[in-house]
């Protein structure tokens, strides 16, 4: 998992290209995105200051989206992509420079 991979995935899923994809064909994107979110949550747990309300709220939101069942329609995929983008932005603003060696398939 790299920051660039997450950013490119999020950019694609928030683009108009998603409108052309049949909802049944979103499974791989959903699994990948949930893996990214789970890995980002693990990173956030390790590096962010949870004493700040905005940090705690953002990580809780990401954890909830990462663990949610379903998410196979374009609206839910876009919500997950926006959540990943928002968490990634927050982490970068807080000085995070990229993930440790994290496999998106190993997240909770």
CSV table of C-alpha atoms in Angstrom, one decimal:
chain,number,residue,atom,x,y,z
A,1,UNK,CA,0.0,0.0,0.0
A,2,UNK,CA,1.3,3.4,-1.0
A,3,UNK,CA,-0.1,6.9,-0.6
A,4,UNK,CA,-0.1,7.2,-4.4
A,5,UNK,CA,-2.1,3.9,-4.8
A,6,UNK,CA,-4.7,5.1,-2.3
A,7,UNK,CA,-4.9,8.6,-3.9
A,8,UNK,CA,-5.3,7.1,-7.4
A,9,UNK,CA,-7.9,4.6,-6.3
A,10,UNK,CA,-9.9,7.3,-4.5
A,11,UNK,CA,-9.6,9.7,-7.5
A,12,UNK,CA,-10.9,7.0,-9.8
A,13,UNK,CA,-13.8,6.1,-7.5
A,14,UNK,CA,-14.8,9.8,-7.1
A,15,UNK,CA,-14.6,10.4,-10.9
A,16,UNK,CA,-17.4,10.2,-13.4
A,17,UNK,CA,-15.9,6.8,-14.6
A,18,UNK,CA,-17.7,5.2,-11.7
A,19,UNK,CA,-21.0,6.1,-13.3
A,20,UNK,CA,-20.1,3.8,-16.2
A,21,UNK,CA,-19.4,0.7,-14.0
A,22,UNK,CA,-22.2,-1.7,-13.3
A,23,UNK,CA,-22.8,-1.9,-9.6
A,24,UNK,CA,-22.2,-5.6,-9.6
A,25,UNK,CA,-18.7,-5.0,-10.9
A,26,UNK,CA,-17.7,-2.9,-7.9
A,27,UNK,CA,-16.8,-5.8,-5.7
A,28,UNK,CA,-13.0,-5.7,-6.3
A,29,UNK,CA,-12.9,-1.9,-5.8
A,30,UNK,CA,-14.9,-2.2,-2.6
A,31,UNK,CA,-12.6,-4.9,-1.1
A,32,UNK,CA,-9.5,-2.8,-2.1
A,33,UNK,CA,-10.9,0.4,-0.7
A,34,UNK,CA,-12.0,-1.3,2.6
A,35,UNK,CA,-8.5,-2.7,2.9
A,36,UNK,CA,-7.0,0.7,2.4
A,37,UNK,CA,-9.3,2.3,4.9
A,38,UNK,CA,-8.5,-0.5,7.5
A,39,UNK,CA,-4.8,0.0,6.9
A,40,UNK,CA,-5.1,3.8,7.2
A,41,UNK,CA,-7.1,3.4,10.5
A,42,UNK,CA,-4.2,1.2,11.8
A,43,UNK,CA,-1.7,3.9,10.8
A,44,UNK,CA,-3.9,6.6,12.3
A,45,UNK,CA,-4.1,4.7,15.6
A,46,UNK,CA,-0.3,4.5,15.7
A,47,UNK,CA,0.6,8.1,14.7
A,48,UNK,CA,-2.3,10.6,15.4
A,49,UNK,CA,-3.1,12.4,18.6
A,50,UNK,CA,-6.5,11.1,19.7
A,51,UNK,CA,-6.9,13.9,22.3
A,52,UNK,CA,-8.2,16.0,19.5
A,53,UNK,CA,-11.9,15.6,18.8
A,54,UNK,CA,-11.6,16.1,15.1
A,55,UNK,CA,-9.0,13.3,14.9
A,56,UNK,CA,-11.0,10.9,17.0
A,57,UNK,CA,-14.2,11.6,15.0
A,58,UNK,CA,-12.4,11.2,11.6
A,59,UNK,CA,-10.8,7.9,12.6
A,60,UNK,CA,-14.1,6.6,14.1
A,61,UNK,CA,-15.9,7.5,10.8
A,62,UNK,CA,-13.2,5.7,8.8
A,63,UNK,CA,-13.3,2.6,11.1
A,64,UNK,CA,-17.1,2.5,10.7
A,65,UNK,CA,-17.0,2.7,6.9
A,66,UNK,CA,-14.2,0.1,6.7
A,67,UNK,CA,-16.1,-2.4,8.8
A,68,UNK,CA,-19.5,-1.8,7.2
A,69,UNK,CA,-21.2,-4.6,5.2
A,70,UNK,CA,-22.5,-3.9,1.8
A,71,UNK,CA,-21.2,-0.9,0.0
A,72,UNK,CA,-21.6,-2.4,-3.5
A,73,UNK,CA,-23.6,0.5,-4.9
A,74,UNK,CA,-21.9,3.7,-6.3
A,75,UNK,CA,-23.2,6.0,-3.5
A,76,UNK,CA,-21.7,3.8,-0.8
A,77,UNK,CA,-18.4,3.4,-2.7
A,78,UNK,CA,-18.2,7.2,-3.1
A,79,UNK,CA,-18.8,7.6,0.6
A,80,UNK,CA,-16.0,5.2,1.4
A,81,UNK,CA,-13.7,6.9,-1.1
A,82,UNK,CA,-14.4,10.3,0.4
A,83,UNK,CA,-13.8,8.9,3.9
A,84,UNK,CA,-10.4,7.5,2.7
A,85,UNK,CA,-9.5,10.8,1.1
A,86,UNK,CA,-10.5,12.8,4.2
A,87,UNK,CA,-8.5,10.5,6.5
A,88,UNK,CA,-5.5,10.6,4.3
A,89,UNK,CA,-5.6,14.4,4.1
A,90,UNK,CA,-5.9,14.7,7.9
A,91,UNK,CA,-3.0,12.3,8.4
A,92,UNK,CA,-0.8,14.2,5.9
A,93,UNK,CA,-1.7,17.5,7.6
A,94,UNK,CA,-0.6,15.9,10.9
A,95,UNK,CA,2.8,15.2,9.5
A,96,UNK,CA,2.3,11.6,8.4
A,97,UNK,CA,4.6,10.8,5.5
A,98,UNK,CA,3.4,7.4,4.4
A,99,UNK,CA,2.6,3.9,5.7
A,100,UNK,CA,4.8,1.5,7.4
A,101,UNK,CA,4.9,-1.8,5.7
A,102,UNK,CA,1.1,-2.5,5.7
A,103,UNK,CA,-0.7,-5.0,3.5
A,104,UNK,CA,-4.3,-3.8,2.9
A,105,UNK,CA,-5.5,-7.4,3.2
A,106,UNK,CA,-4.2,-7.7,6.7
A,107,UNK,CA,-6.4,-5.0,8.3
A,108,UNK,CA,-9.2,-5.7,10.7
